[in-house]
Amino acid sequence: MKNLLVTGGAGFIGSNFVRYMLDIYPDYHVIVYDKLTYAGNLDNLLDVKDDPRYGFVHGDICDAAKVEAVVQEHDIDAVVNFAADTHVDRSLMEPGSFIQTDVYGTYVLLEVARKFGLERVHQVSTDEVYGQVLEGSSLETDTLVTRSPYSASKAGGDLMCYAYFVSFGVPVTITRGSNNIGPFQYPEKVVPLFITNAIDDIPLPLYGDGRQQRDYQYVLDHCQGIDVVLHRGTPGQTYNLGTGVETENIVMARLILDLLGKPYSLIQHITDRPGHDRRYSLNCDKIGALGWRSRHSFEEALEKTVRWYVDNEWWWRKIKTGEYREYYKRQYAGREIK
Ligand code: NAD
Ligand code: TYD
C-alpha cells in the first residue's frame, strides 16, 4: 500500500491526514482528489504542495470516469474517503447534495475499487450514524438510528461499504469518529465558530440549553486511528474512534471564553436545532485492542485549537466573508432567545 488516493483531502480532517501520512511514511505517495466545495480549501495543504510525493486533482467522487482515470494514472493501491458534505445544519437546509456525495459518491468509489481490485477502501464515518445515545456508549454492532439527513447519508455510505464487502469482496474498513477539533476546521462547526466569534467579540450562538454532549477529539489523534485501521484493521470491520469523554456544549463554550479572556456574557442561547441529537458516546474497546487510544485530553485539544486560530487569522478571516456571511445570516438570524 504505497499510493493512496485521499478523497476530500482538501477539507479539515483530510488535509491533516495528508500531512500526517507524508510525515510518517517517507515512501508513500498521496493524491488528493477533491471537488473543492465551500469546505475544500487548498490553503489547508499549502505546506505540502511542493512535496514530490503529493499531487492534487480537482474532481467530484460522483464522476466515475474521472475517478477511474486518476486511479489508473497514479497506480492507486488504496482509497481513504473523507469526501462528504459534513454539516448537520446545512443538511437540514439542503439535504440533496448530502445524499449525492455521501451515498452515491461512496458507491462510485466502491465500484472503482471493485473494477481495479484495490487493496483497500477506507471509509471515514462518524459517531452520528448511531443516532443520539442518551445512556451508555455505542458499540460497532449497534443499530443505526439516524435522525438528520447528514447522519442518514453517512449511514447509507457505511452500509454500502459493508454490502460491497459481503457481495463483491471489496476490502473495506470503516472508522466512526467522534467530533474532531484542531487546525483548518471550517468555522461553521461549533468550536472554530465560537473561537473566531469570541476573538471578534461576536456572540456565541448556543443551541437550546447548551447541555448537549459531544466527545471532542484532537484531529491528529483521529488521523492516527485511521492510519492504524488502514494498516492493521480487518476488512469488513468497523472501528469506533473517540476519547470516551463527553463534554457539554456550554462547558466547551465557557472554556473557550476563559482561554481567550472573554466574558461569559458573549454566550447567547438561541432556538435549538431541529432533531438535535442530545448526546453521542463511543465505546472504543475494539480499536483499543489494536493499540490505539486518543492522546490529547479535551482541555489540551481545545487549548491547542484556540491557539491555532489566534495565530492563524490569515486562514479564517478570508473564509468568514462572502458565502459564509450569507450562510450565517440564513442559519442564525432571528433565532436568539430573549
Ligand atoms: P470538511 O467539510 O471539512 O471537508 C470535506 C471535503 O470533502 C472538502 O474538501 C470538500 O471539498 C470535499 N468534497 C465534498 N463533496 C465532494 C465530492 N462530491 N467529491 C469530492 N470531494 C468532495 O469535512 P471534515 O470535517 O474534514 O470531515 C471529513 C470526513 O470525516 C467526512 O466524511 C465526515 O463525515 C467525517 N467525520 C467528520 C468529523 C468531524 O468532526 N468533522 C467527525 C467524524 C467523521
Ligand atoms: P457541530 O459542530 O455542528 O457538530 P455535530 O455534527 O456534532 O452537530 O455541533 C456540535 C454541537 O454544538 C452540537 O451539539 C450542536 C452545537 N452547536 C451550537 O450550540 N451552536 C452552533 O452554532 C453550532 C454550529 C453547533
GROMACS .gro file of C-alpha atoms and ligand atoms in nm:
model
  407
    1MET     CA    1   0.000   0.000   0.000
    2LYS     CA    2   0.216   0.285  -0.129
    3ASN     CA    3  -0.007   0.502  -0.348
    4LEU     CA    4  -0.303   0.649  -0.164
    5LEU     CA    5  -0.597   0.836  -0.309
    6VAL     CA    6  -0.731   1.068  -0.039
    7THR     CA    7  -1.075   1.186  -0.146
    8GLY     CA    8  -1.192   1.502   0.030
    9GLY     CA    9  -0.828   1.565   0.124
   10ALA     CA   10  -0.862   1.944   0.093
   11GLY     CA   11  -1.109   1.957   0.383
   12PHE     CA   12  -1.041   1.975   0.755
   13ILE     CA   13  -0.960   1.617   0.860
   14GLY     CA   14  -0.843   1.504   0.515
   15SER     CA   15  -0.575   1.775   0.494
   16ASN     CA   16  -0.449   1.693   0.844
   17PHE     CA   17  -0.440   1.326   0.741
   18VAL     CA   18  -0.238   1.400   0.426
   19ARG     CA   19   0.024   1.594   0.626
   20TYR     CA   20   0.034   1.319   0.888
   21MET     CA   21   0.081   1.038   0.632
   22LEU     CA   22   0.354   1.220   0.438
   23ASP     CA   23   0.537   1.272   0.769
   24ILE     CA   24   0.506   0.914   0.888
   25TYR     CA   25   0.559   0.721   0.563
   26PRO     CA   26   0.853   0.856   0.357
   27ASP     CA   27   0.787   0.611   0.071
   28TYR     CA   28   0.414   0.683   0.028
   29HIS     CA   29   0.260   0.891  -0.249
   30VAL     CA   30  -0.062   1.075  -0.172
   31ILE     CA   31  -0.301   1.205  -0.435
   32VAL     CA   32  -0.576   1.433  -0.308
   33TYR     CA   33  -0.897   1.420  -0.512
   34ASP     CA   34  -1.137   1.693  -0.410
   35LYS     CA   35  -1.431   1.886  -0.556
   36LEU     CA   36  -1.335   2.200  -0.362
   37THR     CA   37  -1.683   2.276  -0.232
   38TYR     CA   38  -1.715   2.574   0.007
   39ALA     CA   39  -1.542   2.350   0.267
   40GLY     CA   40  -1.250   2.242   0.048
   41ASN     CA   41  -0.954   2.477   0.061
   42LEU     CA   42  -0.608   2.444  -0.093
   43ASP     CA   43  -0.474   2.676   0.180
   44ASN     CA   44  -0.510   2.369   0.406
   45LEU     CA   45  -0.239   2.196   0.201
   46LEU     CA   46  -0.002   2.486   0.131
   47ASP     CA   47   0.284   2.334   0.330
   48VAL     CA   48   0.284   2.007   0.132
   49LYS     CA   49   0.217   2.145  -0.215
   50ASP     CA   50   0.582   2.123  -0.327
   51ASP     CA   51   0.637   1.774  -0.187
   52PRO     CA   52   0.711   1.544  -0.486
   53ARG     CA   53   0.515   1.266  -0.312
   54TYR     CA   54   0.196   1.477  -0.316
   55GLY     CA   55  -0.042   1.556  -0.600
   56PHE     CA   56  -0.381   1.726  -0.632
   57VAL     CA   57  -0.667   1.650  -0.872
   58HIS     CA   58  -0.980   1.864  -0.883
   59GLY     CA   59  -1.280   1.633  -0.918
   60ASP     CA   60  -1.609   1.500  -0.786
   61ILE     CA   61  -1.628   1.150  -0.634
   62CYS     CA   62  -1.960   1.109  -0.817
   63ASP     CA   63  -1.774   1.132  -1.152
   64ALA     CA   64  -1.685   0.765  -1.210
   65ALA     CA   65  -1.486   0.823  -1.530
   66LYS     CA   66  -1.264   1.079  -1.362
   67VAL     CA   67  -1.208   0.867  -1.051
   68GLU     CA   68  -1.114   0.571  -1.274
   69ALA     CA   69  -0.871   0.782  -1.474
   70VAL     CA   70  -0.697   0.906  -1.158
   71VAL     CA   71  -0.674   0.555  -1.011
   72GLN     CA   72  -0.512   0.428  -1.333
   73GLU     CA   73  -0.283   0.723  -1.390
   74HIS     CA   74  -0.143   0.719  -1.036
   75ASP     CA   75  -0.144   0.343  -0.992
   76ILE     CA   76  -0.354   0.378  -0.676
   77ASP     CA   77  -0.346   0.094  -0.420
   78ALA     CA   78  -0.598   0.224  -0.165
   79VAL     CA   79  -0.864   0.493  -0.124
   80VAL     CA   80  -0.924   0.678   0.201
   81ASN     CA   81  -1.257   0.853   0.166
   82PHE     CA   82  -1.307   1.179   0.356
   83ALA     CA   83  -1.520   1.339   0.081
   84ALA     CA   84  -1.860   1.430   0.215
   85ASP     CA   85  -2.099   1.709   0.283
   86THR     CA   86  -2.049   1.731   0.657
   87HIS     CA   87  -2.251   1.996   0.838
   88VAL     CA   88  -2.576   1.891   1.008
   89ASP     CA   89  -2.733   2.239   0.987
   90ARG     CA   90  -2.669   2.260   0.612
   91SER     CA   91  -2.817   1.911   0.571
   92LEU     CA   92  -3.137   2.047   0.725
   93MET     CA   93  -3.143   2.328   0.466
   94GLU     CA   94  -3.040   2.131   0.154
   95PRO     CA   95  -3.023   1.754   0.201
   96GLY     CA   96  -2.985   1.665  -0.170
   97SER     CA   97  -2.610   1.713  -0.205
   98PHE     CA   98  -2.552   1.507   0.112
   99ILE     CA   99  -2.731   1.210  -0.037
  100GLN     CA  100  -2.550   1.259  -0.368
  101THR     CA  101  -2.196   1.277  -0.227
  102ASP     CA  102  -2.218   1.072   0.092
  103VAL     CA  103  -2.418   0.781  -0.052
  104TYR     CA  104  -2.386   0.786  -0.434
  105GLY     CA  105  -2.025   0.911  -0.423
  106THR     CA  106  -1.929   0.631  -0.186
  107TYR     CA  107  -2.090   0.380  -0.424
  108VAL     CA  108  -1.882   0.520  -0.712
  109LEU     CA  109  -1.558   0.474  -0.515
  110LEU     CA  110  -1.657   0.118  -0.424
  111GLU     CA  111  -1.734   0.034  -0.789
  112VAL     CA  112  -1.395   0.170  -0.898
  113ALA     CA  113  -1.224  -0.029  -0.622
  114ARG     CA  114  -1.404  -0.342  -0.736
  115LYS     CA  115  -1.315  -0.287  -1.101
  116PHE     CA  116  -0.943  -0.228  -1.034
  117GLY     CA  117  -0.906  -0.471  -0.744
  118LEU     CA  118  -0.780  -0.208  -0.499
  119GLU     CA  119  -0.622  -0.329  -0.175
  120ARG     CA  120  -0.850  -0.119   0.044
  121VAL     CA  121  -1.130   0.135   0.058
  122HIS     CA  122  -1.129   0.305   0.395
  123GLN     CA  123  -1.449   0.491   0.475
  124VAL     CA  124  -1.420   0.777   0.725
  125SER     CA  125  -1.751   0.780   0.907
  126THR     CA  126  -1.895   0.934   1.220
  127ASP     CA  127  -2.043   0.853   1.561
  128GLU     CA  128  -2.356   1.034   1.439
  129VAL     CA  129  -2.471   0.722   1.248
  130TYR     CA  130  -2.573   0.562   1.580
  131GLY     CA  131  -2.814   0.847   1.649
  132GLN     CA  132  -2.837   1.005   1.990
  133VAL     CA  133  -2.723   0.789   2.280
  134LEU     CA  134  -2.891   0.905   2.600
  135GLU     CA  135  -2.722   0.642   2.817
  136GLY     CA  136  -2.422   0.412   2.779
  137SER     CA  137  -2.193   0.403   2.475
  138SER     CA  138  -2.230   0.282   2.118
  139LEU     CA  139  -2.074  -0.044   2.004
  140GLU     CA  140  -1.984  -0.102   1.639
  141THR     CA  141  -2.259  -0.364   1.620
  142ASP     CA  142  -2.534  -0.128   1.741
  143THR     CA  143  -2.830  -0.044   1.521
  144LEU     CA  144  -2.802   0.280   1.325
  145VAL     CA  145  -3.089   0.512   1.423
  146THR     CA  146  -3.006   0.827   1.227
  147ARG     CA  147  -3.200   1.147   1.288
  148SER     CA  148  -3.056   1.408   1.047
  149PRO     CA  149  -3.011   1.400   0.669
  150TYR     CA  150  -2.633   1.420   0.731
  151SER     CA  151  -2.619   1.118   0.960
  152ALA     CA  152  -2.863   0.923   0.743
  153SER     CA  153  -2.643   0.987   0.437
  154LYS     CA  154  -2.329   0.881   0.622
  155ALA     CA  155  -2.504   0.565   0.743
  156GLY     CA  156  -2.605   0.495   0.381
  157GLY     CA  157  -2.238   0.520   0.280
  158ASP     CA  158  -2.132   0.284   0.561
  159LEU     CA  159  -2.393   0.027   0.470
  160MET     CA  160  -2.295   0.043   0.103
  161CYS     CA  161  -1.934  -0.028   0.205
  162TYR     CA  162  -2.039  -0.332   0.402
  163ALA     CA  163  -2.259  -0.452   0.115
  164TYR     CA  164  -1.964  -0.429  -0.125
  165PHE     CA  165  -1.750  -0.629   0.116
  166VAL     CA  166  -2.010  -0.905   0.151
  167SER     CA  167  -2.136  -0.915  -0.207
  168PHE     CA  168  -1.820  -0.847  -0.405
  169GLY     CA  169  -1.532  -0.899  -0.164
  170VAL     CA  170  -1.415  -0.537  -0.182
  171PRO     CA  171  -1.176  -0.500   0.117
  172VAL     CA  172  -1.339  -0.213   0.306
  173THR     CA  173  -1.280  -0.082   0.655
  174ILE     CA  174  -1.486   0.183   0.832
  175THR     CA  175  -1.399   0.414   1.121
  176ARG     CA  176  -1.665   0.607   1.311
  177GLY     CA  177  -1.501   0.906   1.471
  178SER     CA  178  -1.637   1.148   1.727
  179ASN     CA  179  -1.630   1.530   1.680
  180ASN     CA  180  -1.285   1.649   1.570
  181ILE     CA  181  -1.125   1.980   1.662
  182GLY     CA  182  -0.796   2.134   1.552
  183PRO     CA  183  -0.633   2.336   1.272
  184PHE     CA  184  -0.814   2.408   0.942
  185GLN     CA  185  -1.171   2.333   1.053
  186TYR     CA  186  -1.424   2.540   0.860
  187PRO     CA  187  -1.578   2.787   1.105
  188GLU     CA  188  -1.936   2.663   1.061
  189LYS     CA  189  -1.859   2.381   1.309
  190VAL     CA  190  -1.915   2.484   1.666
  191VAL     CA  191  -1.561   2.502   1.806
  192PRO     CA  192  -1.398   2.719   1.535
  193LEU     CA  193  -1.722   2.919   1.509
  194PHE     CA  194  -1.714   3.000   1.880
  195ILE     CA  195  -1.339   3.071   1.886
  196THR     CA  196  -1.344   3.309   1.589
  197ASN     CA  197  -1.661   3.484   1.710
  198ALA     CA  198  -1.511   3.525   2.057
  199ILE     CA  199  -1.190   3.673   1.915
  200ASP     CA  200  -1.409   3.937   1.745
  201ASP     CA  201  -1.644   3.985   2.047
  202ILE     CA  202  -1.938   3.849   1.845
  203PRO     CA  203  -2.200   3.641   2.039
  204LEU     CA  204  -2.157   3.262   2.059
  205PRO     CA  205  -2.488   3.112   1.936
  206LEU     CA  206  -2.555   2.818   2.169
  207TYR     CA  207  -2.843   2.590   2.069
  208GLY     CA  208  -3.116   2.542   2.331
  209ASP     CA  209  -2.994   2.484   2.685
  210GLY     CA  210  -2.636   2.401   2.573
  211ARG     CA  211  -2.643   2.081   2.776
  212GLN     CA  212  -2.597   1.855   2.472
  213GLN     CA  213  -2.285   1.640   2.495
  214ARG     CA  214  -2.019   1.564   2.239
  215ASP     CA  215  -1.690   1.371   2.253
  216TYR     CA  216  -1.444   1.630   2.116
  217GLN     CA  217  -1.116   1.474   1.999
  218TYR     CA  218  -0.798   1.628   1.858
  219VAL     CA  219  -0.783   1.580   1.482
  220LEU     CA  220  -0.435   1.423   1.477
  221ASP     CA  221  -0.544   1.155   1.724
  222HIS     CA  222  -0.823   1.071   1.483
  223CYS     CA  223  -0.580   1.063   1.187
  224GLN     CA  224  -0.356   0.824   1.377
  225GLY     CA  225  -0.654   0.596   1.444
  226ILE     CA  226  -0.741   0.592   1.074
  227ASP     CA  227  -0.379   0.501   0.996
  228VAL     CA  228  -0.396   0.209   1.243
  229VAL     CA  229  -0.715   0.073   1.086
  230LEU     CA  230  -0.588   0.127   0.731
  231HIS     CA  231  -0.280  -0.085   0.804
  232ARG     CA  232  -0.393  -0.324   1.074
  233GLY     CA  233  -0.772  -0.329   1.061
  234THR     CA  234  -0.960  -0.633   0.934
  235PRO     CA  235  -1.152  -0.595   0.606
  236GLY     CA  236  -1.527  -0.587   0.659
  237GLN     CA  237  -1.487  -0.443   1.009
  238THR     CA  238  -1.589  -0.111   1.166
  239TYR     CA  239  -1.396   0.066   1.443
  240ASN     CA  240  -1.512   0.347   1.673
  241LEU     CA  241  -1.258   0.627   1.731
  242GLY     CA  242  -1.313   0.864   2.019
  243THR     CA  243  -1.185   0.971   2.359
  244GLY     CA  244  -1.465   0.826   2.571
  245VAL     CA  245  -1.507   1.165   2.741
  246GLU     CA  246  -1.820   1.370   2.673
  247THR     CA  247  -1.842   1.744   2.733
  248GLU     CA  248  -2.149   1.968   2.741
  249ASN     CA  249  -2.152   2.245   2.482
  250ILE     CA  250  -2.194   2.512   2.745
  251VAL     CA  251  -1.882   2.386   2.926
  252MET     CA  252  -1.689   2.392   2.597
  253ALA     CA  253  -1.812   2.749   2.525
  254ARG     CA  254  -1.706   2.873   2.870
  255LEU     CA  255  -1.363   2.712   2.836
  256ILE     CA  256  -1.307   2.886   2.502
  257LEU     CA  257  -1.401   3.220   2.661
  258ASP     CA  258  -1.167   3.150   2.956
  259LEU     CA  259  -0.880   3.068   2.721
  260LEU     CA  260  -0.936   3.392   2.529
  261GLY     CA  261  -1.002   3.607   2.839
  262LYS     CA  262  -1.354   3.697   2.717
  263PRO     CA  263  -1.674   3.731   2.925
  264TYR     CA  264  -1.940   3.458   2.951
  265SER     CA  265  -2.194   3.725   2.855
  266LEU     CA  266  -2.094   3.655   2.493
  267ILE     CA  267  -2.288   3.327   2.515
  268GLN     CA  268  -2.629   3.372   2.353
  269HIS     CA  269  -2.886   3.094   2.379
  270ILE     CA  270  -3.072   3.053   2.051
  271THR     CA  271  -3.356   2.834   1.922
  272ASP     CA  272  -3.245   2.471   1.916
  273ARG     CA  273  -3.151   2.275   1.602
  274PRO     CA  274  -3.449   2.061   1.490
  275GLY     CA  275  -3.392   1.695   1.582
  276HIS     CA  276  -3.079   1.792   1.776
  277ASP     CA  277  -2.903   1.475   1.899
  278ARG     CA  278  -2.861   1.520   2.273
  279ARG     CA  279  -2.555   1.304   2.323
  280TYR     CA  280  -2.308   1.082   2.139
  281SER     CA  281  -2.079   0.839   2.316
  282LEU     CA  282  -1.849   0.572   2.175
  283ASN     CA  283  -1.719   0.250   2.321
  284CYS     CA  284  -1.364   0.231   2.179
  285ASP     CA  285  -1.251  -0.107   2.317
  286LYS     CA  286  -1.225  -0.260   1.969
  287ILE     CA  287  -0.966  -0.011   1.839
  288GLY     CA  288  -0.802  -0.022   2.183
  289ALA     CA  289  -0.719  -0.386   2.111
  290LEU     CA  290  -0.514  -0.265   1.810
  291GLY     CA  291  -0.315  -0.041   2.043
  292TRP     CA  292  -0.477   0.296   1.961
  293ARG     CA  293  -0.608   0.545   2.209
  294SER     CA  294  -0.669   0.916   2.189
  295ARG     CA  295  -0.364   1.103   2.329
  296HIS     CA  296  -0.497   1.454   2.396
  297SER     CA  297  -0.732   1.534   2.682
  298PHE     CA  298  -1.024   1.760   2.590
  299GLU     CA  299  -0.857   2.055   2.763
  300GLU     CA  300  -0.527   2.002   2.577
  301ALA     CA  301  -0.706   1.961   2.245
  302LEU     CA  302  -0.912   2.276   2.299
  303GLU     CA  303  -0.614   2.482   2.412
  304LYS     CA  304  -0.409   2.382   2.105
  305THR     CA  305  -0.705   2.457   1.882
  306VAL     CA  306  -0.769   2.801   2.032
  307ARG     CA  307  -0.400   2.887   1.999
  308TRP     CA  308  -0.401   2.784   1.631
  309TYR     CA  309  -0.695   3.013   1.547
  310VAL     CA  310  -0.537   3.300   1.738
  311ASP     CA  311  -0.214   3.251   1.541
  312ASN     CA  312  -0.373   3.191   1.201
  313GLU     CA  313  -0.615   3.473   1.129
  314TRP     CA  314  -0.482   3.474   0.769
  315TRP     CA  315  -0.656   3.140   0.724
  316TRP     CA  316  -1.004   3.206   0.869
  317ARG     CA  317  -1.062   3.577   0.810
  318LYS     CA  318  -1.093   3.536   0.434
  319ILE     CA  319  -1.332   3.243   0.482
  320LYS     CA  320  -1.564   3.448   0.701
  321THR     CA  321  -1.672   3.665   0.407
  322GLY     CA  322  -1.897   3.607   0.101
  323GLU     CA  323  -2.070   3.265   0.107
  324TYR     CA  324  -2.004   3.230   0.479
  325ARG     CA  325  -2.183   3.555   0.566
  326GLU     CA  326  -2.486   3.452   0.357
  327TYR     CA  327  -2.497   3.115   0.532
  328TYR     CA  328  -2.454   3.273   0.874
  329LYS     CA  329  -2.748   3.508   0.819
  330ARG     CA  330  -2.967   3.229   0.690
  331GLN     CA  331  -2.877   2.999   0.977
  332TYR     CA  332  -2.877   3.236   1.276
  333ALA     CA  333  -3.085   3.548   1.203
  334GLY     CA  334  -3.380   3.590   1.439
  335ARG     CA  335  -3.309   3.278   1.649
  336GLU     CA  336  -3.194   3.439   1.971
  337ILE     CA  337  -3.392   3.356   2.284
  338LYS     CA  338  -3.478   3.680   2.469
  339NAD     P1  339  -1.499   1.905   0.556
  339NAD     O1  340  -1.638   1.952   0.527
  339NAD     O2  341  -1.402   1.997   0.620
  339NAD     O3  342  -1.432   1.854   0.420
  339NAD     C1  343  -1.499   1.777   0.325
  339NAD     C2  344  -1.412   1.776   0.198
  339NAD     O4  345  -1.479   1.694   0.101
  339NAD     C3  346  -1.397   1.915   0.135
  339NAD     O5  347  -1.262   1.934   0.098
  339NAD     C4  348  -1.487   1.911   0.013
  339NAD     O6  349  -1.445   1.994  -0.092
  339NAD     C5  350  -1.479   1.762  -0.023
  339NAD     N1  351  -1.595   1.716  -0.101
  339NAD     C6  352  -1.726   1.736  -0.074
  339NAD     N2  353  -1.802   1.678  -0.168
  339NAD     C7  354  -1.717   1.619  -0.256
  339NAD     C8  355  -1.736   1.543  -0.374
  339NAD     N3  356  -1.856   1.518  -0.423
  339NAD     N4  357  -1.626   1.497  -0.438
  339NAD     C9  358  -1.500   1.524  -0.392
  339NAD     N5  359  -1.477   1.597  -0.282
  339NAD    C10  360  -1.584   1.644  -0.214
  339NAD     O7  361  -1.519   1.771   0.639
  339NAD     P2  362  -1.433   1.710   0.758
  339NAD     O8  363  -1.480   1.765   0.884
  339NAD     O9  364  -1.289   1.714   0.723
  339NAD    O10  365  -1.484   1.558   0.751
  339NAD    C11  366  -1.418   1.463   0.668
  339NAD    C12  367  -1.487   1.328   0.682
  339NAD    O11  368  -1.483   1.287   0.819
  339NAD    C13  369  -1.634   1.331   0.643
  339NAD    O12  370  -1.663   1.212   0.575
  339NAD    C14  371  -1.707   1.336   0.775
  339NAD    O13  372  -1.834   1.276   0.767
  339NAD    C15  373  -1.613   1.258   0.864
  339NAD     N6  374  -1.615   1.294   1.007
  339NAD    C16  375  -1.603   1.425   1.045
  339NAD    C17  376  -1.600   1.456   1.182
  339NAD    C18  377  -1.582   1.599   1.230
  339NAD    O14  378  -1.589   1.623   1.350
  339NAD     N7  379  -1.555   1.696   1.144
  339NAD    C19  380  -1.609   1.354   1.276
  339NAD    C20  381  -1.621   1.222   1.233
  339NAD    C21  382  -1.623   1.194   1.097
  340TYD     P1  383  -2.141   2.073   1.523
  340TYD     O1  384  -2.004   2.131   1.529
  340TYD     O2  385  -2.235   2.121   1.418
  340TYD     O3  386  -2.122   1.914   1.516
  340TYD     P2  387  -2.235   1.797   1.526
  340TYD     O4  388  -2.217   1.731   1.394
  340TYD     O5  389  -2.193   1.716   1.644
  340TYD     O6  390  -2.369   1.854   1.541
  340TYD     O7  391  -2.211   2.095   1.663
  340TYD     C1  392  -2.155   2.043   1.781
  340TYD     C2  393  -2.251   2.072   1.895
  340TYD     O8  394  -2.262   2.214   1.911
  340TYD     C3  395  -2.391   2.023   1.868
  340TYD     O9  396  -2.448   1.978   1.991
  340TYD     C4  397  -2.465   2.146   1.820
  340TYD     C5  398  -2.397   2.259   1.896
  340TYD     N1  399  -2.394   2.388   1.823
  340TYD     C6  400  -2.436   2.505   1.888
  340TYD    O10  401  -2.478   2.503   2.005
  340TYD     N2  402  -2.431   2.621   1.818
  340TYD     C7  403  -2.387   2.629   1.690
  340TYD    O11  404  -2.386   2.740   1.631
  340TYD     C8  405  -2.343   2.509   1.625
  340TYD     C9  406  -2.293   2.512   1.484
  340TYD    C10  407  -2.349   2.391   1.697
   0.00000   0.00000   0.00000
